[in-house]
GROMACS .gro file of C-alpha atoms in nm:
model
  198
    1MET     CA    1   0.000   0.000   0.000
    2ILE     CA    2   0.135   0.343  -0.102
    3ASP     CA    3   0.044   0.644   0.112
    4SER     CA    4  -0.038   0.997  -0.005
    5ASN     CA    5   0.331   1.093   0.017
    6GLY     CA    6   0.430   0.827  -0.235
    7SER     CA    7   0.593   0.604   0.027
    8PRO     CA    8   0.479   0.251   0.110
    9ASP     CA    9   0.312   0.190   0.445
   10LEU     CA   10   0.557  -0.035   0.628
   11GLU     CA   11   0.342  -0.073   0.939
   12PRO     CA   12   0.154  -0.396   0.846
   13ALA     CA   13   0.477  -0.575   0.750
   14ALA     CA   14   0.659  -0.445   1.058
   15ARG     CA   15   0.370  -0.559   1.278
   16ALA     CA   16   0.368  -0.905   1.117
   17LEU     CA   17   0.739  -0.935   1.190
   18LYS     CA   18   0.716  -0.805   1.547
   19VAL     CA   19   0.458  -1.064   1.649
   20LEU     CA   20   0.706  -1.337   1.557
   21LEU     CA   21   0.987  -1.217   1.783
   22PRO     CA   22   0.853  -1.345   2.119
   23GLY     CA   23   0.823  -1.690   1.960
   24VAL     CA   24   1.194  -1.712   1.875
   25THR     CA   25   1.380  -1.913   2.138
   26ASP     CA   26   1.753  -1.898   2.205
   27ASP     CA   27   1.798  -2.257   2.093
   28GLN     CA   28   1.648  -2.166   1.753
   29LEU     CA   29   1.922  -1.913   1.673
   30ALA     CA   30   2.126  -2.188   1.507
   31ASN     CA   31   1.831  -2.311   1.296
   32ALA     CA   32   1.856  -2.300   0.918
   33THR     CA   33   1.642  -2.047   0.729
   34PRO     CA   34   1.518  -2.023   0.369
   35CYS     CA   35   1.808  -1.779   0.312
   36ALA     CA   36   2.092  -1.999   0.192
   37ARG     CA   37   2.374  -2.025   0.448
   38TRP     CA   38   2.195  -1.802   0.703
   39THR     CA   39   2.086  -1.920   1.044
   40VAL     CA   40   1.804  -1.760   1.242
   41GLY     CA   41   2.067  -1.565   1.434
   42ASP     CA   42   2.225  -1.441   1.111
   43LEU     CA   43   1.882  -1.338   0.984
   44LEU     CA   44   1.809  -1.144   1.302
   45ASP     CA   45   2.144  -0.967   1.271
   46HIS     CA   46   2.049  -0.876   0.913
   47LEU     CA   47   1.712  -0.743   1.031
   48MET     CA   48   1.883  -0.531   1.296
   49GLY     CA   49   2.106  -0.379   1.029
   50LEU     CA   50   1.844  -0.329   0.760
   51THR     CA   51   1.597  -0.156   0.991
   52LEU     CA   52   1.865   0.097   1.077
   53ALA     CA   53   1.986   0.135   0.718
   54PHE     CA   54   1.641   0.188   0.568
   55ARG     CA   55   1.542   0.430   0.844
   56THR     CA   56   1.854   0.632   0.765
   57ALA     CA   57   1.760   0.616   0.396
   58ALA     CA   58   1.417   0.762   0.469
   59GLU     CA   59   1.584   1.044   0.664
   60LYS     CA   60   1.836   1.100   0.378
   61GLY     CA   61   2.123   1.041   0.617
   62PRO     CA   62   2.462   0.900   0.514
   63ASP     CA   63   2.457   0.539   0.398
   64PRO     CA   64   2.586   0.338   0.698
   65ALA     CA   65   2.734   0.070   0.468
   66PRO     CA   66   2.837   0.239   0.141
   67ASN     CA   67   3.054  -0.058   0.041
   68GLY     CA   68   2.770  -0.306   0.089
   69PRO     CA   69   2.611  -0.450   0.401
   70GLY     CA   70   2.846  -0.747   0.436
   71ASP     CA   71   2.743  -1.088   0.560
   72PRO     CA   72   2.530  -1.097   0.875
   73SER     CA   73   2.640  -1.314   1.165
   74VAL     CA   74   2.486  -1.437   1.486
   75ASP     CA   75   2.824  -1.357   1.642
   76ARG     CA   76   2.749  -0.986   1.588
   77LEU     CA   77   2.384  -1.006   1.692
   78ASP     CA   78   2.306  -0.747   1.959
   79PRO     CA   79   2.235  -0.944   2.280
   80GLN     CA   80   1.951  -0.698   2.342
   81TRP     CA   81   1.786  -0.771   2.006
   82ARG     CA   82   1.458  -0.876   2.165
   83GLY     CA   83   1.410  -0.525   2.298
   84ARG     CA   84   1.591  -0.331   2.026
   85LEU     CA   85   1.444  -0.483   1.709
   86PRO     CA   86   1.080  -0.392   1.787
   87VAL     CA   87   1.191  -0.035   1.861
   88GLN     CA   88   1.390  -0.016   1.538
   89LEU     CA   89   1.091  -0.146   1.343
   90ASP     CA   90   0.872   0.126   1.493
   91GLU     CA   91   1.135   0.388   1.409
   92LEU     CA   92   1.155   0.256   1.052
   93VAL     CA   93   0.779   0.281   1.006
   94ALA     CA   94   0.773   0.635   1.147
   95ALA     CA   95   1.062   0.749   0.927
   96TRP     CA   96   0.889   0.637   0.606
   97ARG     CA   97   0.568   0.814   0.709
   98GLU     CA   98   0.742   1.152   0.697
   99PRO     CA   99   0.637   1.354   0.388
  100ALA     CA  100   0.997   1.392   0.266
  101ALA     CA  101   1.079   1.022   0.291
  102GLY     CA  102   0.961   0.934  -0.059
  103THR     CA  103   1.119   1.232  -0.234
  104GLY     CA  104   1.450   1.257  -0.417
  105GLU     CA  105   1.707   0.980  -0.407
  106THR     CA  106   1.861   0.782  -0.125
  107ALA     CA  107   2.110   0.499  -0.073
  108VAL     CA  108   2.133   0.172   0.117
  109GLY     CA  109   2.430  -0.062   0.106
  110GLY     CA  110   2.597   0.136  -0.170
  111VAL     CA  111   2.289   0.123  -0.396
  112ARG     CA  112   2.127   0.456  -0.486
  113LEU     CA  113   1.763   0.461  -0.597
  114PRO     CA  114   1.468   0.699  -0.615
  115ALA     CA  115   1.344   0.720  -0.259
  116ASP     CA  116   0.993   0.598  -0.339
  117ILE     CA  117   1.139   0.280  -0.490
  118MET     CA  118   1.374   0.237  -0.194
  119GLY     CA  119   1.073   0.243   0.035
  120VAL     CA  120   0.924  -0.051  -0.154
  121VAL     CA  121   1.258  -0.234  -0.129
  122ALA     CA  122   1.237  -0.185   0.249
  123LEU     CA  123   0.885  -0.327   0.243
  124ASP     CA  124   1.004  -0.627   0.043
  125GLU     CA  125   1.281  -0.691   0.296
  126LEU     CA  126   1.034  -0.691   0.585
  127VAL     CA  127   0.784  -0.918   0.411
  128VAL     CA  128   1.023  -1.176   0.270
  129HIS     CA  129   1.242  -1.195   0.578
  130GLY     CA  130   0.934  -1.201   0.798
  131TRP     CA  131   0.825  -1.515   0.616
  132ASP     CA  132   1.180  -1.652   0.642
  133LEU     CA  133   1.179  -1.605   1.018
  134ALA     CA  134   0.833  -1.755   1.061
  135SER     CA  135   0.924  -2.060   0.853
  136ALA     CA  136   1.254  -2.118   1.032
  137THR     CA  137   1.093  -2.099   1.377
  138GLY     CA  138   0.772  -2.290   1.304
  139GLN     CA  139   0.534  -1.996   1.330
  140PRO     CA  140   0.247  -1.885   1.105
  141TYR     CA  141   0.300  -1.574   0.894
  142ASP     CA  142   0.008  -1.342   0.829
  143ILE     CA  143   0.034  -1.046   0.591
  144ASP     CA  144  -0.234  -0.852   0.406
  145ASP     CA  145  -0.289  -0.866   0.030
  146GLN     CA  146  -0.239  -0.490  -0.020
  147THR     CA  147   0.113  -0.517   0.116
  148LEU     CA  148   0.180  -0.830  -0.089
  149ASP     CA  149   0.053  -0.662  -0.406
  150THR     CA  150   0.298  -0.373  -0.359
  151VAL     CA  151   0.586  -0.617  -0.307
  152HIS     CA  152   0.476  -0.835  -0.599
  153ARG     CA  153   0.491  -0.540  -0.838
  154LEU     CA  154   0.852  -0.477  -0.733
  155VAL     CA  155   0.982  -0.833  -0.739
  156SER     CA  156   0.808  -0.920  -1.065
  157ARG     CA  157   1.027  -0.657  -1.234
  158GLN     CA  158   1.349  -0.774  -1.067
  159ALA     CA  159   1.318  -1.151  -1.053
  160SER     CA  160   1.518  -1.372  -1.287
  161SER     CA  161   1.548  -1.744  -1.354
  162ASP     CA  162   1.920  -1.695  -1.289
  163GLY     CA  163   1.864  -1.507  -0.964
  164THR     CA  164   1.950  -1.149  -0.874
  165PRO     CA  165   2.286  -1.138  -0.692
  166GLY     CA  166   2.254  -0.985  -0.348
  167LEU     CA  167   1.876  -0.988  -0.364
  168PHE     CA  168   1.703  -1.307  -0.477
  169GLY     CA  169   1.777  -1.665  -0.570
  170PRO     CA  170   1.663  -1.808  -0.904
  171SER     CA  171   1.288  -1.761  -0.934
  172ILE     CA  172   1.058  -2.060  -0.885
  173THR     CA  173   0.760  -2.069  -1.122
  174GLN     CA  174   0.421  -2.064  -0.952
  175PRO     CA  175   0.077  -2.119  -1.109
  176ALA     CA  176  -0.094  -1.797  -1.216
  177ASP     CA  177  -0.375  -1.870  -0.970
  178ALA     CA  178  -0.143  -1.946  -0.677
  179PRO     CA  179  -0.192  -1.737  -0.362
  180LEU     CA  180  -0.021  -1.400  -0.383
  181LEU     CA  181   0.225  -1.488  -0.106
  182ASP     CA  182   0.331  -1.800  -0.297
  183ARG     CA  183   0.393  -1.592  -0.610
  184VAL     CA  184   0.599  -1.335  -0.419
  185LEU     CA  185   0.805  -1.609  -0.258
  186GLY     CA  186   0.856  -1.786  -0.589
  187LEU     CA  187   0.984  -1.468  -0.752
  188THR     CA  188   1.240  -1.432  -0.473
  189GLY     CA  189   1.359  -1.791  -0.512
  190ARG     CA  190   1.161  -1.934  -0.221
  191SER     CA  191   0.902  -2.208  -0.187
  192ARG     CA  192   0.606  -2.201   0.050
  193ASN     CA  193   0.687  -2.569   0.112
  194TRP     CA  194   1.034  -2.497   0.254
  195ARG     CA  195   1.111  -2.691   0.570
  196PRO     CA  196   1.437  -2.706   0.767
  197LEU     CA  197   1.635  -3.026   0.729
  198THR     CA  198   1.602  -3.252   1.032
   0.00000   0.00000   0.00000
């Protein structure tokens, strides 16, 4: 969903992610995720970084990682992530609701884009990684179709059968009548049927 300022509303995706956090146990931090080579702890470290980076992008501040975000690691995960990540999600939502957030250009991880597009990239990150976290920790993931439609329009332009380095794995074809979440996941190289190896 795009607001009157031209920026996407990140609140539904942030809320869907926040409700998962109390269900993540310490012994799940080593669990595999749908993100190749990332554990749950790595994914949480990535979420800590991206919420800060995309908030800074909305505020047109200096890119905190101009040479790229680097690989996340559970070893760098803030031990206070349970308290900090919900706060950073709220700050991210608030930043993109400011009228100036969707204007001009901004940068994240060394990539410069029109700010309104960058806001949708932030939304995509929250949605896809929200599903990743839910799947890796055995929790349901609930997101509204308006949010999914906004993300689908972005990923359908970027997805490739060869993958998009740094963004998505090779796309997985889904039936045209598949649920919207399945189609979004397929375009980002994910399958709704993903399960961790046991």
